[in-house]
Coordinates of C-alpha atoms in Angstrom, one line a residue:
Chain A
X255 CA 48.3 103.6 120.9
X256 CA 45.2 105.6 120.2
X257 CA 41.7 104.7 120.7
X258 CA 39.4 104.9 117.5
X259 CA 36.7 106.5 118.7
X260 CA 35.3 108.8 116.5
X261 CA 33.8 111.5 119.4
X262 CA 32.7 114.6 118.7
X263 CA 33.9 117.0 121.2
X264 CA 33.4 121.1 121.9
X265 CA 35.7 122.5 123.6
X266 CA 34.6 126.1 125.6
X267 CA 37.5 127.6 126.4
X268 CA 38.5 131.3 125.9
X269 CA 42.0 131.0 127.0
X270 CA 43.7 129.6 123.8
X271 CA 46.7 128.0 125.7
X272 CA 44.2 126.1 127.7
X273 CA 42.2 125.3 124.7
X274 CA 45.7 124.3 122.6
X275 CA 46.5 122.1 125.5
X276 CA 43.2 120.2 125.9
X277 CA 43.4 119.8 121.9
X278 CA 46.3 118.0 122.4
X279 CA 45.6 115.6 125.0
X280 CA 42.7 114.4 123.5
X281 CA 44.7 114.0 119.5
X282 CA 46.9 112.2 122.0
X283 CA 44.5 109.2 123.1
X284 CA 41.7 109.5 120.2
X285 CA 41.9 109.0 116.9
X286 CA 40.3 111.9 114.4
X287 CA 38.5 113.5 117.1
X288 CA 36.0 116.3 116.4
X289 CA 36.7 119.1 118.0
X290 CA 34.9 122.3 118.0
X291 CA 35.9 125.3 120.2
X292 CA 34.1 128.2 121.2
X293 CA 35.3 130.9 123.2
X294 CA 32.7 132.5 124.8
X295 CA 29.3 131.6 126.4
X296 CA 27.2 133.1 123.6
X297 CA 29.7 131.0 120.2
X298 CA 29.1 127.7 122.5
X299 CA 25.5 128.4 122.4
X300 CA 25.3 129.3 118.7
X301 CA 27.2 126.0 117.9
X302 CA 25.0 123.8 120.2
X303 CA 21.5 125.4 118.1
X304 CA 22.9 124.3 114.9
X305 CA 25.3 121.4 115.7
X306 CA 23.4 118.5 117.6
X307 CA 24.9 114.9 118.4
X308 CA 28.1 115.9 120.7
X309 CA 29.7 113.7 122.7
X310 CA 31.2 115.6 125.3
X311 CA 31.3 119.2 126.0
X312 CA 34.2 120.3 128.1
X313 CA 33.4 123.6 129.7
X314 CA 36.0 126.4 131.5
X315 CA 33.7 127.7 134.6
X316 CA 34.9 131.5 133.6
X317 CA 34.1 132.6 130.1
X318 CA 34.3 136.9 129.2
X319 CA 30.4 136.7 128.9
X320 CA 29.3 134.4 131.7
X321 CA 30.4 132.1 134.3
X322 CA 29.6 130.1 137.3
X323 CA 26.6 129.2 138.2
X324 CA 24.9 130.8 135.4
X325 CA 26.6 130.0 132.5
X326 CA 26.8 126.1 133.6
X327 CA 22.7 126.0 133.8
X328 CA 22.6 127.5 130.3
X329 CA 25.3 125.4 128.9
X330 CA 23.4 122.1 130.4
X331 CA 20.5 123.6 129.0
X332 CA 21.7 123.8 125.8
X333 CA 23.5 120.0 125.7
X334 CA 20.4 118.0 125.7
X335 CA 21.6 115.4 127.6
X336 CA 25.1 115.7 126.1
X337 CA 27.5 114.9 129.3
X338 CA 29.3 118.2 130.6
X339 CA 32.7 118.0 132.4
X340 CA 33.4 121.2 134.0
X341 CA 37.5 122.1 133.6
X342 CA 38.4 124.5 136.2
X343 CA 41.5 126.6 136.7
X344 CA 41.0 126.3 140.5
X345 CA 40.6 124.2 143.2
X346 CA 36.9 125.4 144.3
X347 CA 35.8 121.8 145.6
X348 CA 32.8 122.8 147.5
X349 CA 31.3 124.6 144.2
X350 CA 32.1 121.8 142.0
X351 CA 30.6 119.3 144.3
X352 CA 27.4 122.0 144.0
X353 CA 27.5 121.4 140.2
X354 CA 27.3 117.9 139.6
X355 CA 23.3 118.8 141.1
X356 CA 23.0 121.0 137.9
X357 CA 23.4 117.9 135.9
X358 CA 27.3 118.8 135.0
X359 CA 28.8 115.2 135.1
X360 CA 32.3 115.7 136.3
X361 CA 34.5 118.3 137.2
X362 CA 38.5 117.9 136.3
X363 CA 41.4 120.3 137.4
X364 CA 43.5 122.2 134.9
X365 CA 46.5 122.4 136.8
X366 CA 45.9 118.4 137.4
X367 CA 45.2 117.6 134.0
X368 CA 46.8 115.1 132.2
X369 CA 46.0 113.3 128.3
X370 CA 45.2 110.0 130.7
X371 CA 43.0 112.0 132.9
X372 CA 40.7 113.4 130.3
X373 CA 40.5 110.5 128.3
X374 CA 39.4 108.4 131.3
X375 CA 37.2 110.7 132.2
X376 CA 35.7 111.5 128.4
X377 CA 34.9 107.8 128.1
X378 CA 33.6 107.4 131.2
X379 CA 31.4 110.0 131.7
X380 CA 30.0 109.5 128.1
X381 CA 29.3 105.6 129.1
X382 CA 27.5 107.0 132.4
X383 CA 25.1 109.2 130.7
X384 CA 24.2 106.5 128.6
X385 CA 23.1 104.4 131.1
X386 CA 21.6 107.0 132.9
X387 CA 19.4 107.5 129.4
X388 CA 19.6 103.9 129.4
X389 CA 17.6 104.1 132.5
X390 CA 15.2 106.5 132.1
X391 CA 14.3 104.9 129.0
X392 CA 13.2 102.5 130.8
X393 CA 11.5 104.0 133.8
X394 CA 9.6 106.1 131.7
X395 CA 8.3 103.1 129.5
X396 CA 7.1 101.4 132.8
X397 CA 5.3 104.7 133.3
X398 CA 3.8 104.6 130.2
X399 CA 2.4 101.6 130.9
X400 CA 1.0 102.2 134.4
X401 CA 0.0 105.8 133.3
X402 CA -1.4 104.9 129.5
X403 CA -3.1 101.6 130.6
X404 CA -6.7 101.6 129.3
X405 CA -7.4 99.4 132.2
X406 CA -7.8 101.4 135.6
X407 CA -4.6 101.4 137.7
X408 CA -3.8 102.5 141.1
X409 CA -0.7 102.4 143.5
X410 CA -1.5 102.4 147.4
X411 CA 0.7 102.3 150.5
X412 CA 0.2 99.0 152.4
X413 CA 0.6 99.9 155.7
X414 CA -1.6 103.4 155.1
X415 CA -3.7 102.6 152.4
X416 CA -3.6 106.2 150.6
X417 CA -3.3 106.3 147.0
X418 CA 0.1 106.6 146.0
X419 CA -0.3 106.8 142.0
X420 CA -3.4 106.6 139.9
X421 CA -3.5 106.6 136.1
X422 CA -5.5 108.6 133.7
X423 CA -8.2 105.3 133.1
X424 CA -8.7 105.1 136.7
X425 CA -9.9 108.8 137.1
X426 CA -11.8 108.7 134.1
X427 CA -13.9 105.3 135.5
X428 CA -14.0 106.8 139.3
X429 CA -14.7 110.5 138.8
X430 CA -12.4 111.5 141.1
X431 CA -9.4 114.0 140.1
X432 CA -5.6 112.8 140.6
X433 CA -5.4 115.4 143.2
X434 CA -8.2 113.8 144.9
X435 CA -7.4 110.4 144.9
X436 CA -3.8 111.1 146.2
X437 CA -5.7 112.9 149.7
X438 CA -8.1 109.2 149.7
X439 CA -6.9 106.0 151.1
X440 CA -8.2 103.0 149.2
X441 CA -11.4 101.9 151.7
X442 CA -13.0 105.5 149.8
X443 CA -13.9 103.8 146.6
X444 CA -15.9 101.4 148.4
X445 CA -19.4 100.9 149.8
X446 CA -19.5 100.9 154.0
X447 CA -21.5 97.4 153.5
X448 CA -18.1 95.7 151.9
X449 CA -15.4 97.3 154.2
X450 CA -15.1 93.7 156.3
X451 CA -14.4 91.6 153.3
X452 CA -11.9 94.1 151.7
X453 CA -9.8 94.5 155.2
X454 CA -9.8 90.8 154.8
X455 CA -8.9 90.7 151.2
X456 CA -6.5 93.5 151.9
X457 CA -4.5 91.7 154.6
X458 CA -4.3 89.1 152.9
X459 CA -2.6 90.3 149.9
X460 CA -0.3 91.9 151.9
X461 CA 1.9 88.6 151.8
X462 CA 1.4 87.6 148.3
X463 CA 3.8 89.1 146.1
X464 CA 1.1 88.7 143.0
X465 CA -2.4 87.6 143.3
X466 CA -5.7 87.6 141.2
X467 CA -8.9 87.7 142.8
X468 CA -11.3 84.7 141.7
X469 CA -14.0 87.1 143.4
X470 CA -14.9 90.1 142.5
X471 CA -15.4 93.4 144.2
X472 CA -17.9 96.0 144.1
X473 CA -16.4 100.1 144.2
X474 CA -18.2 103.0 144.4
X475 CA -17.4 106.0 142.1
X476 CA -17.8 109.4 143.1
X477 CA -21.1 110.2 142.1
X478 CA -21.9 106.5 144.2
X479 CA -22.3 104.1 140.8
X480 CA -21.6 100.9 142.3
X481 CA -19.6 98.6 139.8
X482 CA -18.0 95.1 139.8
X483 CA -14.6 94.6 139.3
X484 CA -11.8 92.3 138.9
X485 CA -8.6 92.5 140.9
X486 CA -5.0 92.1 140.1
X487 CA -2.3 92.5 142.5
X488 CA 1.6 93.3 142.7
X489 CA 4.3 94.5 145.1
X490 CA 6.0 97.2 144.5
X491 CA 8.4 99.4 145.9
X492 CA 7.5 103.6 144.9
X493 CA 9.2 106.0 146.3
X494 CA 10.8 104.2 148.9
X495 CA 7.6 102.5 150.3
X496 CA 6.2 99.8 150.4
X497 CA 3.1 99.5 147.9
X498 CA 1.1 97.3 145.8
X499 CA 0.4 97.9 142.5
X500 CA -4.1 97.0 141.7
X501 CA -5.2 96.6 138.4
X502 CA -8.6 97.3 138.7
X503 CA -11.2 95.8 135.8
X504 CA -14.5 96.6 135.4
X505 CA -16.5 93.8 134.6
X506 CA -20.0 95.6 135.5
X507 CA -21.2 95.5 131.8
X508 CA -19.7 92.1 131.5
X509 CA -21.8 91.0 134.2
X510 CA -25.1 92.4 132.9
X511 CA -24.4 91.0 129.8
X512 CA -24.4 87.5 131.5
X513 CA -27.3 88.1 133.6
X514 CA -29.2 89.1 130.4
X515 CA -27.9 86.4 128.7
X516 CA -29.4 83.9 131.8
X517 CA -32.7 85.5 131.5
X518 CA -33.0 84.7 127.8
X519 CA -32.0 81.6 128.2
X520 CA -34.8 81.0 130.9
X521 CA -37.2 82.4 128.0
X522 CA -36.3 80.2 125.9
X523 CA -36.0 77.4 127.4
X524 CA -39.5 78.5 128.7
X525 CA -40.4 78.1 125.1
X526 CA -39.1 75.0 123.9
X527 CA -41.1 73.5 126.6
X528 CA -44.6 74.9 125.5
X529 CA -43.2 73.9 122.0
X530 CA -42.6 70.1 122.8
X531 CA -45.7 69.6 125.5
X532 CA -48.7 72.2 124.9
X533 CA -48.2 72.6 120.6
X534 CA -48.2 69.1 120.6
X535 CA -51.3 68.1 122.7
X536 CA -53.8 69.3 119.9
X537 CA -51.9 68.0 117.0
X538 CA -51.5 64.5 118.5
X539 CA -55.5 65.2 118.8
X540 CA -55.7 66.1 115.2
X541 CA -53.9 63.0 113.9
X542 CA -55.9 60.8 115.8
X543 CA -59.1 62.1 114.8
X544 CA -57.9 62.2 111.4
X545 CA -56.8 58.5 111.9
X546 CA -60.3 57.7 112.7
X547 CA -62.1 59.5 109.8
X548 CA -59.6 57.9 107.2
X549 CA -60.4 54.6 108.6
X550 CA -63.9 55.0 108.3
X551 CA -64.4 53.7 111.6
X552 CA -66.8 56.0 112.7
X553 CA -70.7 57.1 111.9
X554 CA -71.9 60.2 109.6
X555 CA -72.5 61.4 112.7
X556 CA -70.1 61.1 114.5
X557 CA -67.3 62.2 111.9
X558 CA -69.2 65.4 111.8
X559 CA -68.7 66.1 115.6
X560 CA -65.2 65.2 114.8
X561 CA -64.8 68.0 112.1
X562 CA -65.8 70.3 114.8
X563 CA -63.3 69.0 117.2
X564 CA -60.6 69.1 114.6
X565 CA -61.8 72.8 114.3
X566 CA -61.1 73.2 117.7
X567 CA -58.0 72.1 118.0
X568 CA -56.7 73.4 115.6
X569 CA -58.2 77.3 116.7
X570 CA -56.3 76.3 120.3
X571 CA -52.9 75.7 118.4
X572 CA -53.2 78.6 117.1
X573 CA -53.7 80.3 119.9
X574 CA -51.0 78.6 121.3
X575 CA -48.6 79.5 118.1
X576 CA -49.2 83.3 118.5
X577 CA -48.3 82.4 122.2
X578 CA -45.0 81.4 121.7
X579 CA -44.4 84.5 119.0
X580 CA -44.8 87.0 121.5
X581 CA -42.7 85.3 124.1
X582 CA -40.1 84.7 121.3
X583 CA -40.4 89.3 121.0
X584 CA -39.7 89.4 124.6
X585 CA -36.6 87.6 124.6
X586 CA -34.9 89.9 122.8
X587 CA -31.6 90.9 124.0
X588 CA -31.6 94.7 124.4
X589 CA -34.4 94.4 125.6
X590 CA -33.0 92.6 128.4
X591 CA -29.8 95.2 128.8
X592 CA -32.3 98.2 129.0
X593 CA -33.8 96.2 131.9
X594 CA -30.5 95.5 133.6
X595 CA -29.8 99.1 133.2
X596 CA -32.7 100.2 135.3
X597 CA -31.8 97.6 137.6
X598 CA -28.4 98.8 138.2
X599 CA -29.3 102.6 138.2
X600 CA -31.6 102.0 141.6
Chain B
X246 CA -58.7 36.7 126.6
X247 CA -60.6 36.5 129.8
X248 CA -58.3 37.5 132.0
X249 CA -57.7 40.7 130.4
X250 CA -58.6 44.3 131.2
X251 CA -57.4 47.6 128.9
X252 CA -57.5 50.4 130.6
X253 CA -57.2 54.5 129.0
X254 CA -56.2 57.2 131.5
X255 CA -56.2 60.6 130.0
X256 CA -57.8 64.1 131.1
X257 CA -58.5 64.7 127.2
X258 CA -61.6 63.4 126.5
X259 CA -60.7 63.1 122.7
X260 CA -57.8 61.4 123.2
X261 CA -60.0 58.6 125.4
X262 CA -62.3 58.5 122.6
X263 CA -59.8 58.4 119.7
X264 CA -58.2 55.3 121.9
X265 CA -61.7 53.3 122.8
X266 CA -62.6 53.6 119.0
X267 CA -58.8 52.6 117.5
X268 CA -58.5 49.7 119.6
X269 CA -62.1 48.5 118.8
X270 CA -61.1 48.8 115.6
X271 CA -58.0 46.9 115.4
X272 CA -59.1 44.3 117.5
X273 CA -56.4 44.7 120.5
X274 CA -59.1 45.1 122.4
X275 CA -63.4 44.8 122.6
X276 CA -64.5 47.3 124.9
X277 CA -61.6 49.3 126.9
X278 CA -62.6 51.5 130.2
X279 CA -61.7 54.8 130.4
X280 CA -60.8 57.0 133.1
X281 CA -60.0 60.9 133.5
X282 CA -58.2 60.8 136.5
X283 CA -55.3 58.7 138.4
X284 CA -57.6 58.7 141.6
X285 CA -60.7 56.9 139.7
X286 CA -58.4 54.6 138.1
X287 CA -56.6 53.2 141.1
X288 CA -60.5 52.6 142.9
X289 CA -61.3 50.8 140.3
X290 CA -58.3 48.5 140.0
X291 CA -58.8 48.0 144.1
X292 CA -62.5 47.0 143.1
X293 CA -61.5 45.2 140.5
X294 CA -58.9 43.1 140.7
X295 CA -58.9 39.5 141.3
X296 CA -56.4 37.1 141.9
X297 CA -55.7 35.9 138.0
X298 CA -56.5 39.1 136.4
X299 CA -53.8 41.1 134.3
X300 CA -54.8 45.2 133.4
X301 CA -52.9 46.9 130.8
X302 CA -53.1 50.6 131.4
X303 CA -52.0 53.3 128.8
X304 CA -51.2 56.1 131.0
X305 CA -51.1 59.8 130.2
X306 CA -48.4 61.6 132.5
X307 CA -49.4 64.8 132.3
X308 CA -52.6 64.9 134.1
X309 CA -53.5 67.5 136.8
X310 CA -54.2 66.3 140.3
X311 CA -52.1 62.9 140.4
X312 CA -50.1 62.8 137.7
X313 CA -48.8 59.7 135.9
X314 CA -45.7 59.3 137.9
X315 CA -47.9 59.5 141.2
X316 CA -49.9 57.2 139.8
X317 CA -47.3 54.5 139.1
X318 CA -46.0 55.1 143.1
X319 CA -49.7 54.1 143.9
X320 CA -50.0 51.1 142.0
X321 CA -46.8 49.7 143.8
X322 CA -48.2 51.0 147.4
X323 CA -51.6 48.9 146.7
X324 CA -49.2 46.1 145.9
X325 CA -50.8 46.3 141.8
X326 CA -47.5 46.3 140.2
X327 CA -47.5 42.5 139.5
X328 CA -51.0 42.8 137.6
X329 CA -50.2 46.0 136.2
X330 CA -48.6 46.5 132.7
X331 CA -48.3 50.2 132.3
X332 CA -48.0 51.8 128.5
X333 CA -47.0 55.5 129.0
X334 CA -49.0 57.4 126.8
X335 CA -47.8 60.8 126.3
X336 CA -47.8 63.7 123.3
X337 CA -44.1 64.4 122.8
X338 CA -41.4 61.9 124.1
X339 CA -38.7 63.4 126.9
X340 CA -35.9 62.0 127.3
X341 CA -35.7 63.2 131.1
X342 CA -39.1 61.4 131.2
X343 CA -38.4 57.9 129.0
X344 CA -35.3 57.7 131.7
X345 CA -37.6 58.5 134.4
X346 CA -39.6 55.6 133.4
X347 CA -37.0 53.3 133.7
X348 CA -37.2 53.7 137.7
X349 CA -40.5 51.9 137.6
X350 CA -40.7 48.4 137.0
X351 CA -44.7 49.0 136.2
X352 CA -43.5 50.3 133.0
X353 CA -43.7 48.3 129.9
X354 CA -43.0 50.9 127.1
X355 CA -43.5 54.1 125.9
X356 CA -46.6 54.9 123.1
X357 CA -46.8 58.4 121.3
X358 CA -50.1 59.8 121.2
X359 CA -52.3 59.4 119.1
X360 CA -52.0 55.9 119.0
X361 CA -52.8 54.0 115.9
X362 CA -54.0 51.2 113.9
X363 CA -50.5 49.8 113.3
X364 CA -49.3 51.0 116.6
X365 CA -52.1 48.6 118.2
X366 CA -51.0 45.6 115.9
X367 CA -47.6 46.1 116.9
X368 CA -48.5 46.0 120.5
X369 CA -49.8 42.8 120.1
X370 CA -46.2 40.9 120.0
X371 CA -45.3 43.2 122.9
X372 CA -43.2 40.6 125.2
X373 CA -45.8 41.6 128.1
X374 CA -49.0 40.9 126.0
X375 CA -48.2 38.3 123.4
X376 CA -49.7 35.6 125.8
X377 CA -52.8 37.1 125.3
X378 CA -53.2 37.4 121.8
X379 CA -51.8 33.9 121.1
X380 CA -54.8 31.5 119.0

């Protein structure tokens, strides 16, 4: 019974017996095949620049123009992640062995083959190299993440506490150069005056597999700008070692923003006090002595005193009116920021 | 009404004026006493009372020196509270200090400066000073 797998399959092979033979053991097991043959190093390479999406490429080790070592790293080159399986006319086990480092995915034996033989290992090896791609698909979309993450990202070793990975966001925020980081351990990105509360924090992480800090922490960058951030935590295993994984937010302009947002709140509550007791001291005054003018209860004389009191009171509210607009400027939000950004530059 | 006393205590002169003249006026009372201070206020009461006689006192709170909350912890150290009935007199109604008030028993309302002729008429059913303006 044959298999119908429609593969696409090129043959190098410059012995045509050989290639005639391999032709026929794989029209013995697949059903329309595509099979392309070249016979020296320099047709397979023309056929692999203009023909892409092979399956397989079966390759003899010993073409007229090229072989061994040489012609395998140009052939895997060339196949772009194609699988190669090396077809050899001799049993040279120690330099196959060598191969499969070259990326060459198997190695069979001529004088061993049979149609069972290739075909097992054709559908094998072209199932391995998609998971392999499979894989790295997904390794490098996890490094993608790590490494693209506009949040700043680090790696460290928990028992030595160097850097072990950085990403791009964490050496634009710290000033420090990948190269750098990777010769720091973590205590370097933070002032002398906090190191008791990180060893602290730091041990105690060491347990938890994840772990958000309620606190925050304050790092230092490289040219000594102290910011607040908020920590995330994860275990990891990289390269073998044990290591946690820290996303690192900076929360510094966050944290201004509240403190800014405190003060003007003090303002105006400041204000809506003088509103409610000192505006309404003279015009409580007004009324009354309006109240007693309408009722006619007092003399000529004395109503005129009373206009001049009105006067009065009325001159202090507006005093107290153009008061209250200038404290109402001051509260003004950038204002406030600017400040803050003094503050945090001293 | 012979028993009676009404007593102003404000640091606004004004406002003591305004208040002798409007209850004049409306008739709650002839001749009120004034006072600028908590301090002069309480001697007076000591001089003053006797064993039958009731003061209403309309009480500013926000006076320097003793304020009107000081004031009413006097009145109760003295042992005035039972002849007292305190008005709280002020220019813009708190709600921090109308449930402050509530604390003292002294306390028999709340008035909002400036008072007036109606205000004074209404006072006169007050539960704490009806007995005095019955005919």
């Amino acid at each position: 019974m044959k298999h119908a797998l429609h593969y696409k399959i090129l043959v190098v092979e410059d012995n045509s017996g050989d290639f005639l033979l391999v032709e026929e053991y794989i029209n013995d097991q697949i059903e329309s095949p595509e099979i392309y043959h070249a016979n020296t190093c320099k047709e397979a390479r023309e056929v692999l620049n203009s023909q892409t999406d092979f399956d397989v490429i079966l390759l003899d080790l010993t073409l007229p123009d090229k072989d061994g070592e040489e012609l395998i790293s140009e052939i895997v080159e060339l196949s772009q992640n194609t699988p190669v399986i090396i077809l050899t006319g001799y049993c040279n086990l120690e330099f196959c062995i060598k191969s499969i480092s070259f990326g060459i995915s198997d190695y069979l034996l001529k004088d061993e083959l049979t149609s069972a033989s290739l075909f097992k290992s054709i559908t094998y090896n072209i199932e391995k190299q998609r998971n392999i791609l499979k894989i790295e698909e997904s390794e490098r979309r996890y490094s993608d993440l790590f490494h693209l993450s506009p949040l700043p990202m680090y790696v460290y070793d928990i028992e030595t506490l160097k850097f072990l990975d950085v990403n791009s966001a964490m050496i634009e925020n710290y000033g420090y150069s990948e190269e750098e980081f990777l010769n720091m351990d973590i205590t370097e990105i933070r002032p002398k005056s906090t190191l008791k509360r990180f060893k602290k924090a730091v041990n105690f992480i060491k347990n938890q597999d994840n772990y958000r800090f309620k606190e925050r922490f304050t790092h230092q960058k490289k040219n000594e700008d102290l910011i607040d951030v908020e920590i995330l935590s994860k275990s990891i295993e990289f390269q073998g070692r044990k290591a946690k994984v820290i996303l690192a937010n900076d929360v510094t302009e966050r944290t201004l923003y509240y403190k800014a947002l405190q003060k003007q709140n003090e303002k105006l509550k400041e204000i809506a006090w003088i509103q409610s007791h000192k505006v309404r001291s003279p015009v409580s005054r007004i009324l009354g002595m309006v109240d007693l003018i309408k009722h006619k209860i007092c003399s000529e004389k004395e109503n005129k005193i009373l206009i001049d009191e009105i006067q009065d009171s009325v001159k202090e509210l507006d005093n107290i009116i153009r008061d209250i607009s200038g404290k109402t400027e001051e509260v003004k939000l950038n204002n406030q920021l600017k400040n803050n950004e003094e503050f945090r530059s001293n | 009404m012979k028993n009676l006393e009404v007593i102003n205590v404000d640091d606004d002169k004004m406002v003591l004026f305004i208040h002798e003249r409007m209850m004049k006026h409306s008739g709650f009372f002839e001749s009120p006493k004034s006072f600028l201070d908590g301090q002069e206020t309480l001697d007076y009461l000591l001089s003053a009372k006797t064993k039958d006689k009731q003061f209403v006192i309309f009480l500013d709170v926000n006076m320097p020196g003793i304020d009107g909350w000081d004031f009413l912890d006097l009145l109760s150290e003295h042992g005035l509270s039972e002849s007292c009935h305190v008005f709280i007199v002020t220019s813009s109604i708190d709600a921090a200090d109308k449930e402050k008030s509530e604390t003292y028993d002294e306390v028999a309302g709340f008035v909002e400066k400036p008072i007036s002729v109606d205000k004074l008429h209404e006072l006169k059913t007050h539960p704490n000073l009806a007995d005095f303006y019955k005919s």
